PDB file of C-alpha atoms in Angstrom:
ATOM      1  CA  MET A   1       9.142 -84.276 -11.497  1.00 41.00           C
ATOM      2  CA  LYS A   2      12.492 -84.348  -9.641  1.00 41.00           C
ATOM      3  CA  VAL A   3      14.344 -83.394 -12.824  1.00 42.00           C
ATOM      4  CA  THR A   4      11.991 -80.476 -13.444  1.00 40.00           C
ATOM      5  CA  ARG A   5      12.526 -79.172  -9.927  1.00 39.00           C
ATOM      6  CA  ILE A   6      16.293 -79.368 -10.233  1.00 38.00           C
ATOM      7  CA  VAL A   7      16.283 -77.468 -13.522  1.00 41.00           C
ATOM      8  CA  TYR A   8      14.012 -74.792 -12.029  1.00 37.00           C
ATOM      9  CA  ILE A   9      16.320 -74.399  -9.035  1.00 35.00           C
ATOM     10  CA  CYS A  10      19.262 -74.001 -11.411  1.00 40.00           C
ATOM     11  CA  LEU A  11      17.425 -71.248 -13.270  1.00 40.00           C
ATOM     12  CA  VAL A  12      16.612 -69.433 -10.039  1.00 36.00           C
ATOM     13  CA  SER A  13      20.246 -69.724  -8.978  1.00 38.00           C
ATOM     14  CA  PHE A  14      21.329 -68.335 -12.343  1.00 39.00           C
ATOM     15  CA  ALA A  15      19.007 -65.344 -11.994  1.00 38.00           C
ATOM     16  CA  VAL A  16      20.032 -64.625  -8.415  1.00 35.00           C
ATOM     17  CA  PHE A  17      23.730 -64.940  -9.198  1.00 37.00           C
ATOM     18  CA  SER A  18      23.426 -62.594 -12.161  1.00 39.00           C
ATOM     19  CA  THR A  19      21.664 -60.040  -9.964  1.00 36.00           C
ATOM     20  CA  VAL A  20      23.938 -60.036  -6.942  1.00 38.00           C
ATOM     21  CA  SER A  21      27.326 -60.591  -8.568  1.00 42.00           C
ATOM     22  CA  GLY A  22      29.545 -57.578  -9.134  1.00 47.00           C
ATOM     23  CA  LYS A  23      29.811 -55.886 -12.489  1.00 45.00           C
ATOM     24  CA  PRO A  24      32.579 -57.154 -14.769  1.00 47.00           C
ATOM     25  CA  SER A  25      35.660 -55.053 -15.400  1.00 53.00           C
ATOM     26  CA  VAL A  26      34.718 -54.584 -19.049  1.00 56.00           C
ATOM     27  CA  ARG A  27      31.566 -53.079 -20.490  1.00 59.00           C
ATOM     28  CA  THR A  28      28.591 -55.382 -21.103  1.00 54.00           C
ATOM     29  CA  SER A  29      28.623 -54.405 -24.779  1.00 58.00           C
ATOM     30  CA  GLU A  30      32.125 -55.914 -25.026  1.00 74.00           C
ATOM     31  CA  ILE A  31      31.237 -59.235 -23.383  1.00 92.00           C
ATOM     32  CA  CYS A  32      28.565 -60.802 -25.627  1.00 95.00           C
ATOM     33  CA  GLN A  33      30.211 -61.043 -29.040  1.00 94.00           C
ATOM     34  CA  ASP A  34      29.019 -61.712 -32.599  1.00 95.00           C
ATOM     35  CA  PRO A  35      31.675 -64.044 -34.007  1.00 96.00           C
ATOM     36  CA  MET A  36      31.602 -65.232 -37.586  1.00 97.00           C
ATOM     37  CA  PRO A  37      30.247 -68.770 -37.854  1.00 97.00           C
ATOM     38  CA  VAL A  38      32.377 -71.495 -39.357  1.00 97.00           C
ATOM     39  CA  SER A  39      32.435 -71.404 -43.161  1.00 95.00           C
ATOM     40  CA  ASN A  40      30.374 -73.886 -45.192  1.00 92.00           C
ATOM     41  CA  PHE A  41      28.214 -74.841 -42.216  1.00 96.00           C
ATOM     42  CA  ASN A  42      25.818 -77.685 -43.034  1.00 95.00           C
ATOM     43  CA  TYR A  43      23.164 -78.141 -40.364  1.00 95.00           C
ATOM     44  CA  THR A  44      22.485 -81.763 -41.362  1.00 95.00           C
ATOM     45  CA  THR A  45      26.028 -82.759 -40.340  1.00 95.00           C
ATOM     46  CA  PHE A  46      25.425 -81.054 -36.998  1.00 96.00           C
ATOM     47  CA  PHE A  47      22.678 -83.530 -36.082  1.00 97.00           C
ATOM     48  CA  GLY A  48      23.387 -86.371 -33.672  1.00 97.00           C
ATOM     49  CA  ARG A  49      25.162 -86.716 -30.346  1.00 98.00           C
ATOM     50  CA  TRP A  50      28.097 -84.587 -29.201  1.00 98.00           C
ATOM     51  CA  PHE A  51      30.068 -85.017 -25.982  1.00 98.00           C
ATOM     52  CA  GLU A  52      31.222 -81.941 -24.087  1.00 98.00           C
ATOM     53  CA  ILE A  53      35.001 -82.153 -23.716  1.00 97.00           C
ATOM     54  CA  GLY A  54      35.463 -78.830 -21.970  1.00 97.00           C
ATOM     55  CA  LYS A  55      34.246 -75.261 -21.676  1.00 97.00           C
ATOM     56  CA  ILE A  56      35.110 -71.655 -20.932  1.00 97.00           C
ATOM     57  CA  GLN A  57      32.129 -70.389 -18.985  1.00 96.00           C
ATOM     58  CA  THR A  58      31.135 -67.337 -16.955  1.00 95.00           C
ATOM     59  CA  PRO A  59      29.893 -67.888 -13.356  1.00 90.00           C
ATOM     60  CA  GLY A  60      26.186 -67.597 -14.181  1.00 83.00           C
ATOM     61  CA  GLY A  61      26.306 -70.436 -16.672  1.00 77.00           C
ATOM     62  CA  ALA A  62      28.622 -72.394 -14.392  1.00 79.00           C
ATOM     63  CA  ALA A  63      25.976 -72.206 -11.652  1.00 78.00           C
ATOM     64  CA  PHE A  64      23.452 -73.525 -14.170  1.00 72.00           C
ATOM     65  CA  GLN A  65      25.716 -76.564 -14.854  1.00 84.00           C
ATOM     66  CA  LYS A  66      26.954 -77.019 -11.301  1.00 89.00           C
ATOM     67  CA  GLY A  67      27.849 -80.634 -10.566  1.00 92.00           C
ATOM     68  CA  CYS A  68      27.444 -81.737 -14.195  1.00 94.00           C
ATOM     69  CA  GLN A  69      29.567 -84.444 -15.750  1.00 96.00           C
ATOM     70  CA  CYS A  70      29.058 -86.885 -18.628  1.00 97.00           C
ATOM     71  CA  THR A  71      27.570 -83.894 -20.480  1.00 97.00           C
ATOM     72  CA  THR A  72      26.111 -84.383 -23.966  1.00 98.00           C
ATOM     73  CA  ALA A  73      24.181 -82.456 -26.599  1.00 98.00           C
ATOM     74  CA  ASP A  74      21.773 -84.297 -28.899  1.00 98.00           C
ATOM     75  CA  HIS A  75      20.775 -82.277 -31.974  1.00 98.00           C
ATOM     76  CA  SER A  76      17.939 -83.275 -34.310  1.00 97.00           C
ATOM     77  CA  LYS A  77      15.691 -81.710 -36.912  1.00 96.00           C
ATOM     78  CA  SER A  78      12.919 -79.614 -35.384  1.00 96.00           C
ATOM     79  CA  SER A  79       9.800 -81.618 -34.643  1.00 94.00           C
ATOM     80  CA  LYS A  80       7.503 -78.701 -35.478  1.00 93.00           C
ATOM     81  CA  PRO A  81       5.713 -79.334 -38.794  1.00 92.00           C
ATOM     82  CA  ASP A  82       5.998 -75.712 -39.959  1.00 92.00           C
ATOM     83  CA  ALA A  83       9.628 -75.227 -38.892  1.00 94.00           C
ATOM     84  CA  GLU A  84      12.388 -74.144 -41.227  1.00 95.00           C
ATOM     85  CA  PRO A  85      14.523 -77.118 -42.342  1.00 95.00           C
ATOM     86  CA  SER A  86      17.524 -75.613 -40.554  1.00 97.00           C
ATOM     87  CA  ASN A  87      15.746 -75.386 -37.171  1.00 97.00           C
ATOM     88  CA  VAL A  88      17.201 -77.712 -34.560  1.00 97.00           C
ATOM     89  CA  ASP A  89      15.808 -79.387 -31.446  1.00 97.00           C
ATOM     90  CA  THR A  90      18.534 -79.891 -28.851  1.00 97.00           C
ATOM     91  CA  VAL A  91      18.555 -81.861 -25.625  1.00 97.00           C
ATOM     92  CA  PHE A  92      21.428 -81.211 -23.240  1.00 96.00           C
ATOM     93  CA  GLY A  93      22.011 -84.016 -20.764  1.00 96.00           C
ATOM     94  CA  CYS A  94      24.305 -84.445 -17.791  1.00 96.00           C
ATOM     95  CA  ARG A  95      24.755 -86.599 -14.727  1.00 96.00           C
ATOM     96  CA  LYS A  96      24.824 -84.820 -11.392  1.00 96.00           C
ATOM     97  CA  TRP A  97      28.003 -85.232  -9.316  1.00 95.00           C
ATOM     98  CA  TRP A  98      29.023 -88.738 -10.495  1.00 95.00           C
ATOM     99  CA  PRO A  99      28.668 -90.961 -13.612  1.00 95.00           C
ATOM    100  CA  LYS A 100      25.610 -92.773 -12.259  1.00 94.00           C
ATOM    101  CA  GLY A 101      24.051 -89.684 -10.710  1.00 96.00           C
ATOM    102  CA  LEU A 102      20.691 -88.165 -11.508  1.00 96.00           C
ATOM    103  CA  LEU A 103      20.266 -87.579 -15.251  1.00 96.00           C
ATOM    104  CA  VAL A 104      19.152 -84.002 -15.932  1.00 94.00           C
ATOM    105  CA  LYS A 105      17.930 -83.018 -19.402  1.00 95.00           C
ATOM    106  CA  THR A 106      17.334 -79.521 -20.756  1.00 93.00           C
ATOM    107  CA  LYS A 107      15.464 -78.817 -23.990  1.00 94.00           C
ATOM    108  CA  VAL A 108      16.608 -76.055 -26.318  1.00 96.00           C
ATOM    109  CA  ALA A 109      15.456 -74.821 -29.738  1.00 97.00           C
ATOM    110  CA  LEU A 110      17.838 -73.369 -32.337  1.00 98.00           C
ATOM    111  CA  THR A 111      15.965 -71.137 -34.795  1.00 97.00           C
ATOM    112  CA  ASN A 112      16.361 -68.172 -37.139  1.00 97.00           C
ATOM    113  CA  MET A 113      19.591 -69.400 -38.713  1.00 97.00           C
ATOM    114  CA  ASN A 114      21.207 -66.384 -40.394  1.00 96.00           C
ATOM    115  CA  PRO A 115      23.877 -66.711 -41.635  1.00 97.00           C
ATOM    116  CA  PRO A 116      24.431 -70.499 -41.639  1.00 97.00           C
ATOM    117  CA  GLY A 117      25.810 -71.552 -38.264  1.00 97.00           C
ATOM    118  CA  ASN A 118      24.370 -68.574 -36.390  1.00 97.00           C
ATOM    119  CA  TYR A 119      21.157 -69.194 -34.413  1.00 98.00           C
ATOM    120  CA  THR A 120      18.807 -67.870 -31.775  1.00 97.00           C
ATOM    121  CA  GLU A 121      18.982 -70.352 -28.896  1.00 97.00           C
ATOM    122  CA  THR A 122      15.818 -70.660 -26.790  1.00 96.00           C
ATOM    123  CA  TYR A 123      15.946 -72.543 -23.504  1.00 93.00           C
ATOM    124  CA  PHE A 124      12.736 -74.317 -22.424  1.00 91.00           C
ATOM    125  CA  PRO A 125      10.876 -73.237 -25.597  1.00 91.00           C
ATOM    126  CA  ASN A 126       7.662 -74.942 -24.489  1.00 87.00           C
ATOM    127  CA  ILE A 127       7.566 -73.252 -21.076  1.00 88.00           C
ATOM    128  CA  PRO A 128       6.986 -69.515 -21.663  1.00 87.00           C
ATOM    129  CA  LEU A 129       7.203 -68.689 -17.959  1.00 89.00           C
ATOM    130  CA  ILE A 130      10.908 -69.548 -17.780  1.00 87.00           C
ATOM    131  CA  SER A 131      12.070 -69.607 -21.422  1.00 88.00           C
ATOM    132  CA  PHE A 132      14.823 -67.218 -22.511  1.00 92.00           C
ATOM    133  CA  ASP A 133      16.848 -66.490 -25.660  1.00 95.00           C
ATOM    134  CA  GLN A 134      20.523 -66.036 -26.320  1.00 96.00           C
ATOM    135  CA  LYS A 135      22.940 -66.009 -29.253  1.00 97.00           C
ATOM    136  CA  PHE A 136      24.376 -69.313 -30.449  1.00 98.00           C
ATOM    137  CA  THR A 137      27.122 -69.675 -33.055  1.00 98.00           C
ATOM    138  CA  VAL A 138      29.047 -72.661 -34.384  1.00 98.00           C
ATOM    139  CA  ILE A 139      32.558 -71.231 -34.699  1.00 98.00           C
ATOM    140  CA  LYS A 140      34.769 -74.294 -35.349  1.00 97.00           C
ATOM    141  CA  ARG A 141      34.393 -77.681 -37.043  1.00 97.00           C
ATOM    142  CA  GLY A 142      37.064 -80.230 -37.931  1.00 97.00           C
ATOM    143  CA  PHE A 143      38.917 -83.445 -37.116  1.00 96.00           C
ATOM    144  CA  ASP A 144      41.826 -84.138 -34.779  1.00 94.00           C
ATOM    145  CA  SER A 145      44.878 -86.355 -35.421  1.00 92.00           C
ATOM    146  CA  GLN A 146      42.847 -89.453 -34.538  1.00 91.00           C
ATOM    147  CA  ASP A 147      40.180 -88.452 -37.065  1.00 94.00           C
ATOM    148  CA  TYR A 148      37.766 -87.671 -34.225  1.00 94.00           C
ATOM    149  CA  GLU A 149      35.299 -84.958 -35.212  1.00 97.00           C
ATOM    150  CA  TYR A 150      35.003 -81.835 -33.086  1.00 97.00           C
ATOM    151  CA  THR A 151      32.935 -78.666 -33.006  1.00 97.00           C
ATOM    152  CA  VAL A 152      33.212 -75.488 -30.944  1.00 98.00           C
ATOM    153  CA  THR A 153      30.115 -73.416 -30.180  1.00 98.00           C
ATOM    154  CA  TYR A 154      29.742 -70.005 -28.590  1.00 98.00           C
ATOM    155  CA  ASP A 155      26.637 -68.719 -26.810  1.00 97.00           C
ATOM    156  CA  CYS A 156      26.058 -65.515 -24.908  1.00 96.00           C
ATOM    157  CA  SER A 157      23.539 -63.119 -23.437  1.00 93.00           C
ATOM    158  CA  GLY A 158      24.297 -59.866 -21.621  1.00 91.00           C
ATOM    159  CA  GLU A 159      27.193 -60.452 -19.241  1.00 91.00           C
ATOM    160  CA  GLU A 160      27.270 -64.242 -19.605  1.00 94.00           C
ATOM    161  CA  TYR A 161      28.959 -66.405 -22.226  1.00 96.00           C
ATOM    162  CA  CYS A 162      30.096 -69.971 -22.733  1.00 97.00           C
ATOM    163  CA  ILE A 163      32.403 -71.598 -25.248  1.00 98.00           C
ATOM    164  CA  HIS A 164      31.692 -75.319 -25.554  1.00 98.00           C
ATOM    165  CA  PHE A 165      34.312 -77.712 -26.947  1.00 98.00           C
ATOM    166  CA  MET A 166      32.413 -80.742 -28.231  1.00 98.00           C
ATOM    167  CA  GLY A 167      33.356 -84.019 -29.910  1.00 97.00           C
ATOM    168  CA  ARG A 168      31.718 -87.015 -31.523  1.00 97.00           C
ATOM    169  CA  GLN A 169      33.825 -88.994 -29.052  1.00 96.00           C
ATOM    170  CA  PRO A 170      34.229 -88.080 -25.341  1.00 96.00           C
ATOM    171  CA  THR A 171      37.748 -86.801 -26.060  1.00 94.00           C
ATOM    172  CA  ILE A 172      40.000 -85.258 -28.688  1.00 94.00           C
ATOM    173  CA  ASP A 173      43.787 -85.151 -28.680  1.00 95.00           C
ATOM    174  CA  ASP A 174      45.436 -82.576 -26.407  1.00 96.00           C
ATOM    175  CA  THR A 175      47.322 -80.854 -29.214  1.00 96.00           C
ATOM    176  CA  THR A 176      44.103 -80.102 -31.111  1.00 97.00           C
ATOM    177  CA  LEU A 177      42.328 -79.023 -27.931  1.00 97.00           C
ATOM    178  CA  LYS A 178      45.095 -76.573 -27.019  1.00 97.00           C
ATOM    179  CA  MET A 179      45.059 -75.206 -30.555  1.00 97.00           C
ATOM    180  CA  LEU A 180      41.302 -74.617 -30.397  1.00 97.00           C
ATOM    181  CA  ILE A 181      41.535 -72.887 -27.015  1.00 97.00           C
ATOM    182  CA  ASN A 182      44.250 -70.550 -28.331  1.00 97.00           C
ATOM    183  CA  GLU A 183      42.248 -69.796 -31.477  1.00 97.00           C
ATOM    184  CA  VAL A 184      39.154 -68.935 -29.449  1.00 96.00           C
ATOM    185  CA  ILE A 185      41.176 -66.625 -27.209  1.00 95.00           C
ATOM    186  CA  GLY A 186      42.657 -65.034 -30.312  1.00 96.00           C
ATOM    187  CA  MET A 187      39.136 -64.324 -31.560  1.00 96.00           C
ATOM    188  CA  GLY A 188      38.500 -62.171 -28.480  1.00 95.00           C
ATOM    189  CA  LEU A 189      35.693 -64.397 -27.205  1.00 96.00           C
ATOM    190  CA  ASN A 190      36.988 -64.636 -23.640  1.00 96.00           C
ATOM    191  CA  PRO A 191      37.218 -60.989 -22.514  1.00 95.00           C
ATOM    192  CA  LEU A 192      36.974 -61.941 -18.822  1.00 95.00           C
ATOM    193  CA  ASN A 193      39.986 -64.293 -19.134  1.00 95.00           C
ATOM    194  CA  ILE A 194      38.154 -67.269 -17.655  1.00 96.00           C
ATOM    195  CA  GLY A 195      40.105 -70.510 -17.467  1.00 96.00           C
ATOM    196  CA  PHE A 196      39.308 -73.633 -19.483  1.00 97.00           C
ATOM    197  CA  GLU A 197      37.476 -76.371 -17.559  1.00 96.00           C
ATOM    198  CA  ARG A 198      37.609 -79.967 -18.733  1.00 96.00           C
ATOM    199  CA  VAL A 199      34.317 -81.857 -18.408  1.00 96.00           C
ATOM    200  CA  LYS A 200      34.501 -85.246 -16.716  1.00 96.00           C
ATOM    201  CA  GLN A 201      33.618 -88.042 -19.143  1.00 96.00           C
ATOM    202  CA  ALA A 202      35.499 -90.921 -17.486  1.00 93.00           C
ATOM    203  CA  ARG A 203      33.410 -93.979 -16.590  1.00 94.00           C
ATOM    204  CA  CYS A 204      30.339 -92.382 -18.177  1.00 95.00           C
ATOM    205  CA  TRP A 205      30.078 -94.693 -21.153  1.00 89.00           C
TER     206      TRP A 205
END
């Protein structure tokens, strides 16, 4: 029950922030983008646990993740019997404020994959009262110099967006990370010029 209340408070904060914050300096139509997904995307290799290494995130989403560290995303095949094979059930998890803090989990559904790697992302799909949709695209996949696998995802809705830098391990090498950040900026996916924020993963595992 405590976890549910915290998530609900985060959603209310997100809605209030989005309402009272000033308008961005660029038009809304220029903020939420439609990037091309990574080529040869295979949803089965997307399953499993990913650790969030860092993010570029607008204030609304940042309020939603306030105090989060040790952040993960667990992707699995949809549990619905009539779901498309490419549909994904996702559970985002994070610890609040410190590595042993309260564990907060958020359920998300990825559906309507078209083209491969491009989804509709639905938060709280089983709670119609508070569920909402946004765009979700896998834009980068690869391996760093240590052979650690990484993926970069982009999600957005209206005036909010987030670029998540994820890895199969809690870290990737700095050279690869800098390269990915520059590539994302070069794709025009950060029109508000928000800085990169590294997610704390130390002492989590």
